[in-house]
Amino acid sequence: MQNYKLTIAYDGTDYHGWQMQANARTIQGELTRVLTLLDHRKVTLHGAGRTDAGVHAEAQVASVFLEREFAPDQLRDAINGNLNRDLRVTGVELADEGFNARFSAKKKTYRYAICTAPVVRPCDFRYVYHYRGALDVAAMRCAAALLVGEHDFSAFTIAALEIEDRVRRLTRLDVETDGQGIRITAAADGFLRYMVRTIAGTLIDVGRGRRSAEMVGAALASRRREDAGATAPAHGLTLVRVDY
């Protein structure tokens, strides 16, 4: 058997997230369906992370063992030939037997896009959160700086999360501007559920003047979900890359 590393891009608008579900269209489900067809047996696909419903990816990573032998480009084209155009395998590599897309990952990078223009361009509306009005970027950057480092991010995930270890090392949290709005880029060794979207929602509150940087620091220290901001909408979030 050969282990393959797949790099995957998708528009998550019409998917119920990454994780396979019995009665819903998911990224893992669609890829597993096609790979099972190609390998003539049920396969197990491991993803680097479980993106939520509506979240997009430029370079999600998955790994799978196949019994049939494929050249990387041949496998890429065979998979894409059986998928809808909102989901594509952009690259295939031969991987070592010990490689696992989830457990071998060292860092993940996400981008949250906010459009502050009066009108969202038709080519962008699926991928940005539209906030009409000015946001205080300097204040957002001050608040973001408080979150960088190794912390317990309990305030920035769902309160009922079953995972006991909520400590993550956030190595990057940049707030940048472009011609159409603001990009929040977050990189960490791992993320809790809704963590990036809750950080984005909290920083948006700071930009609107509804929350101070000191309040963000206090929320981090309190570990209470109610002390952080709202969870920003899923469609503004994109998984940019996974590092190994």
C-alpha angles and dihedrals in degrees: 000000000000126000115222130197113213126197110205137192125191147166100230096198096105098034131090091226132277104298119090115254129185099234104021137076110250137167094243091045095053094046093046090051092054096042091050088052092050097044095041091230140069110281133195117228120198119201128202091233142355107247114199128241111294096016118127134214135209095182114008112165130218136173130209138171115227129189094206117075118240133174106236096248091044091054092046092053094043092053094046091049088065100043135082115253094253089070124053139169102222097184143010126199134180108249135200117260091252096053116114118176092219105037097036094054116114101181140006127202125204132182126207113199124205122187113207096175118113090247130032114224114242091240091056108040095092092055107041138061108234115224111171108211143038123306123201099243094182091057091046090053092051091052092045091055090061091060098052114105136039112324144145101260097193091129090058101053136056113298093228095053109146094210110102097197106070097162114120133170110233105197098176136025110164127176110201135171131219136172094286104035145294134327122203111198119193127184126181144149086256142341134227121229112290089357098131093042092050091048088050092049091049093050090048088055088052091050090051091051094245094114134030129222088248090058090053090053090048091051090052091051095045094051088210118136093214091062094063129069131269122288108261118233116279098235093071092061127090130177101228104183147338120220125208 
